[in-house]
Short mmCIF file of N, CA and C and ligand atoms in Angstrom, two decimals:
data_model
loop_
_atom_site.label_atom_id
_atom_site.label_comp_id
_atom_site.label_asym_id
_atom_site.label_seq_id
_atom_site.Cartn_x
_atom_site.Cartn_y
_atom_site.Cartn_z
N MET A 1 14.33 5.17 -12.47
CA MET A 1 14.57 3.93 -11.75
C MET A 1 14.07 2.74 -12.56
N THR A 2 14.92 1.75 -12.75
CA THR A 2 14.51 0.54 -13.46
C THR A 2 14.00 -0.48 -12.44
N CYS A 3 12.98 -1.22 -12.83
CA CYS A 3 12.39 -2.22 -11.95
C CYS A 3 13.44 -3.24 -11.51
N VAL A 4 13.52 -3.50 -10.19
CA VAL A 4 14.52 -4.45 -9.69
C VAL A 4 14.10 -5.90 -9.91
N ILE A 5 12.83 -6.11 -10.21
CA ILE A 5 12.34 -7.48 -10.41
C ILE A 5 12.62 -7.97 -11.83
N CYS A 6 12.15 -7.20 -12.82
CA CYS A 6 12.33 -7.66 -14.21
C CYS A 6 13.53 -6.98 -14.88
N LYS A 7 14.09 -5.97 -14.20
CA LYS A 7 15.26 -5.24 -14.69
C LYS A 7 15.06 -4.67 -16.10
N HIS A 8 13.82 -4.36 -16.40
CA HIS A 8 13.52 -3.89 -17.75
C HIS A 8 12.55 -2.71 -17.73
N GLY A 9 11.44 -2.88 -17.00
CA GLY A 9 10.40 -1.86 -16.98
C GLY A 9 10.80 -0.64 -16.16
N ILE A 10 10.16 0.49 -16.48
CA ILE A 10 10.36 1.72 -15.71
C ILE A 10 9.06 1.97 -14.95
N PRO A 11 9.08 1.77 -13.62
CA PRO A 11 7.85 1.98 -12.84
C PRO A 11 7.27 3.37 -13.02
N GLN A 12 5.95 3.43 -13.15
CA GLN A 12 5.23 4.68 -13.38
C GLN A 12 4.29 4.95 -12.20
N PRO A 13 4.03 6.25 -11.92
CA PRO A 13 3.11 6.57 -10.83
C PRO A 13 1.71 6.06 -11.12
N GLY A 14 1.07 5.53 -10.08
CA GLY A 14 -0.29 5.05 -10.23
C GLY A 14 -0.86 4.76 -8.85
N THR A 15 -1.97 4.04 -8.84
CA THR A 15 -2.53 3.63 -7.55
C THR A 15 -2.82 2.14 -7.58
N THR A 16 -2.82 1.55 -6.41
CA THR A 16 -3.02 0.11 -6.32
C THR A 16 -3.79 -0.21 -5.04
N THR A 17 -4.13 -1.47 -4.86
CA THR A 17 -4.82 -1.92 -3.66
C THR A 17 -3.85 -2.76 -2.84
N VAL A 18 -3.75 -2.44 -1.55
CA VAL A 18 -2.81 -3.15 -0.68
C VAL A 18 -3.56 -3.72 0.52
N THR A 19 -3.28 -4.98 0.83
CA THR A 19 -3.88 -5.62 1.99
C THR A 19 -2.84 -5.72 3.10
N VAL A 20 -3.21 -5.24 4.29
CA VAL A 20 -2.30 -5.32 5.44
C VAL A 20 -2.95 -6.20 6.50
N GLU A 21 -2.22 -7.19 6.97
CA GLU A 21 -2.76 -8.09 7.98
C GLU A 21 -2.06 -7.89 9.32
N ARG A 22 -2.87 -7.94 10.34
CA ARG A 22 -2.36 -7.96 11.71
C ARG A 22 -3.12 -9.08 12.39
N PRO A 23 -2.64 -9.62 13.53
CA PRO A 23 -3.38 -10.72 14.18
C PRO A 23 -4.85 -10.36 14.39
N GLY A 24 -5.75 -11.12 13.77
CA GLY A 24 -7.18 -10.90 13.94
C GLY A 24 -7.77 -9.79 13.09
N THR A 25 -6.94 -9.13 12.31
CA THR A 25 -7.40 -7.97 11.54
C THR A 25 -6.87 -8.00 10.12
N LEU A 26 -7.75 -7.60 9.20
CA LEU A 26 -7.36 -7.49 7.80
C LEU A 26 -7.84 -6.13 7.31
N VAL A 27 -6.92 -5.31 6.87
CA VAL A 27 -7.31 -3.99 6.37
C VAL A 27 -6.90 -3.89 4.90
N VAL A 28 -7.88 -3.54 4.06
CA VAL A 28 -7.62 -3.39 2.63
C VAL A 28 -7.62 -1.90 2.31
N PHE A 29 -6.52 -1.42 1.77
CA PHE A 29 -6.41 -0.02 1.37
C PHE A 29 -6.56 0.07 -0.14
N ARG A 30 -7.45 0.94 -0.59
CA ARG A 30 -7.64 1.14 -2.02
C ARG A 30 -7.05 2.48 -2.41
N GLN A 31 -6.72 2.60 -3.68
CA GLN A 31 -6.17 3.84 -4.23
C GLN A 31 -4.90 4.28 -3.50
N VAL A 32 -4.04 3.30 -3.23
CA VAL A 32 -2.76 3.60 -2.58
C VAL A 32 -1.77 4.09 -3.63
N PRO A 33 -1.16 5.25 -3.40
CA PRO A 33 -0.19 5.76 -4.37
C PRO A 33 1.04 4.85 -4.43
N ALA A 34 1.48 4.52 -5.64
CA ALA A 34 2.62 3.62 -5.80
C ALA A 34 3.26 3.85 -7.17
N GLN A 35 4.49 3.38 -7.31
CA GLN A 35 5.13 3.33 -8.61
C GLN A 35 4.92 1.90 -9.09
N ILE A 36 4.36 1.74 -10.27
CA ILE A 36 4.01 0.41 -10.75
C ILE A 36 4.75 0.08 -12.05
N CYS A 37 5.41 -1.09 -12.08
CA CYS A 37 6.14 -1.50 -13.27
C CYS A 37 5.15 -1.93 -14.35
N PRO A 38 5.22 -1.31 -15.52
CA PRO A 38 4.28 -1.65 -16.60
C PRO A 38 4.58 -3.03 -17.21
N ASP A 39 5.78 -3.54 -16.99
CA ASP A 39 6.14 -4.84 -17.58
C ASP A 39 5.73 -6.02 -16.71
N CYS A 40 6.12 -5.98 -15.42
CA CYS A 40 5.85 -7.15 -14.57
C CYS A 40 4.82 -6.87 -13.48
N GLY A 41 4.44 -5.60 -13.33
CA GLY A 41 3.40 -5.29 -12.35
C GLY A 41 3.90 -5.11 -10.93
N GLU A 42 5.21 -5.18 -10.71
CA GLU A 42 5.76 -4.99 -9.37
C GLU A 42 5.40 -3.58 -8.88
N ARG A 43 5.06 -3.48 -7.59
CA ARG A 43 4.65 -2.21 -7.01
C ARG A 43 5.71 -1.71 -6.05
N TYR A 44 5.99 -0.42 -6.13
CA TYR A 44 6.95 0.19 -5.21
C TYR A 44 6.22 1.24 -4.38
N LEU A 45 6.20 1.01 -3.06
CA LEU A 45 5.50 1.91 -2.16
C LEU A 45 6.51 2.73 -1.37
N ASP A 46 6.18 4.00 -1.11
CA ASP A 46 7.03 4.83 -0.26
C ASP A 46 6.99 4.29 1.16
N ALA A 47 8.12 4.41 1.86
CA ALA A 47 8.19 3.96 3.26
C ALA A 47 7.12 4.66 4.10
N GLU A 48 6.89 5.93 3.78
CA GLU A 48 5.89 6.71 4.52
C GLU A 48 4.49 6.12 4.34
N VAL A 49 4.20 5.67 3.13
CA VAL A 49 2.89 5.08 2.84
C VAL A 49 2.74 3.76 3.59
N VAL A 50 3.80 2.95 3.58
CA VAL A 50 3.78 1.66 4.28
C VAL A 50 3.57 1.88 5.78
N GLU A 51 4.25 2.89 6.30
CA GLU A 51 4.16 3.19 7.73
C GLU A 51 2.75 3.65 8.10
N THR A 52 2.15 4.47 7.25
CA THR A 52 0.79 4.95 7.50
C THR A 52 -0.18 3.77 7.52
N MET A 53 -0.05 2.87 6.57
CA MET A 53 -0.96 1.71 6.51
C MET A 53 -0.77 0.82 7.74
N SER A 54 0.48 0.68 8.18
CA SER A 54 0.77 -0.13 9.35
C SER A 54 0.13 0.48 10.60
N THR A 55 0.22 1.79 10.72
CA THR A 55 -0.37 2.49 11.87
C THR A 55 -1.88 2.31 11.89
N VAL A 56 -2.51 2.47 10.73
CA VAL A 56 -3.96 2.32 10.63
C VAL A 56 -4.38 0.88 10.94
N ALA A 57 -3.63 -0.09 10.43
CA ALA A 57 -3.95 -1.50 10.64
C ALA A 57 -3.82 -1.86 12.12
N GLU A 58 -2.80 -1.31 12.77
CA GLU A 58 -2.62 -1.60 14.19
C GLU A 58 -3.73 -0.97 15.03
N ALA A 59 -4.18 0.22 14.63
CA ALA A 59 -5.29 0.87 15.34
C ALA A 59 -6.56 0.04 15.16
N ALA A 60 -6.76 -0.51 13.96
CA ALA A 60 -7.94 -1.34 13.71
C ALA A 60 -7.87 -2.61 14.54
N ALA A 61 -6.68 -3.20 14.65
CA ALA A 61 -6.50 -4.42 15.45
C ALA A 61 -6.78 -4.13 16.91
N ALA A 62 -6.35 -2.96 17.38
CA ALA A 62 -6.52 -2.59 18.79
C ALA A 62 -7.99 -2.42 19.15
N THR A 63 -8.82 -2.03 18.16
CA THR A 63 -10.24 -1.84 18.44
C THR A 63 -11.07 -3.08 18.09
N GLY A 64 -10.38 -4.16 17.69
CA GLY A 64 -11.09 -5.41 17.42
C GLY A 64 -11.78 -5.48 16.07
N THR A 65 -11.41 -4.58 15.15
CA THR A 65 -11.98 -4.62 13.80
C THR A 65 -11.42 -5.84 13.07
N GLU A 66 -12.31 -6.66 12.50
CA GLU A 66 -11.82 -7.86 11.82
C GLU A 66 -11.44 -7.60 10.37
N VAL A 67 -12.32 -6.87 9.68
CA VAL A 67 -12.06 -6.55 8.27
C VAL A 67 -12.44 -5.09 8.03
N ASP A 68 -11.57 -4.39 7.37
CA ASP A 68 -11.85 -2.99 7.06
C ASP A 68 -11.35 -2.72 5.64
N VAL A 69 -12.19 -2.08 4.84
CA VAL A 69 -11.80 -1.70 3.49
C VAL A 69 -11.93 -0.19 3.42
N ARG A 70 -10.86 0.47 3.06
CA ARG A 70 -10.90 1.93 3.05
C ARG A 70 -10.04 2.50 1.93
N VAL A 71 -10.33 3.74 1.58
CA VAL A 71 -9.50 4.44 0.61
C VAL A 71 -8.31 4.98 1.38
N TYR A 72 -7.11 4.78 0.80
CA TYR A 72 -5.90 5.25 1.49
C TYR A 72 -5.92 6.77 1.63
N ARG A 73 -5.59 7.22 2.83
CA ARG A 73 -5.43 8.66 3.08
C ARG A 73 -4.16 8.85 3.91
N PRO A 74 -3.34 9.82 3.52
CA PRO A 74 -2.15 10.09 4.33
C PRO A 74 -2.60 10.57 5.72
N ILE A 75 -1.85 10.22 6.74
CA ILE A 75 -2.13 10.73 8.08
C ILE A 75 -1.66 12.18 8.14
N GLN A 76 -2.55 13.05 8.57
CA GLN A 76 -2.17 14.46 8.66
C GLN A 76 -1.27 14.67 9.86
N ALA A 77 -0.17 15.34 9.63
CA ALA A 77 0.77 15.59 10.73
C ALA A 77 0.21 16.65 11.66
ZN1 LIG B 1 9.22 -4.97 -13.57
#
């Protein structure tokens, strides 16, 4: 897959830090698995990963957590 942003780089597997915001809540996920473009730095996240982070952020918002920093972990089915 060629990067859709710079149309040049080939994204490689790696990890990154992603911040997810919900009203009143900020959750920072570290070591999130992603494909990262070596040329422009664009990150490509799996839909499943995005959904997991969204679920965790909403749970944090529901419990009134204002800021949370955590290592990304897949939700066990
Ligand atoms: Zn790129």
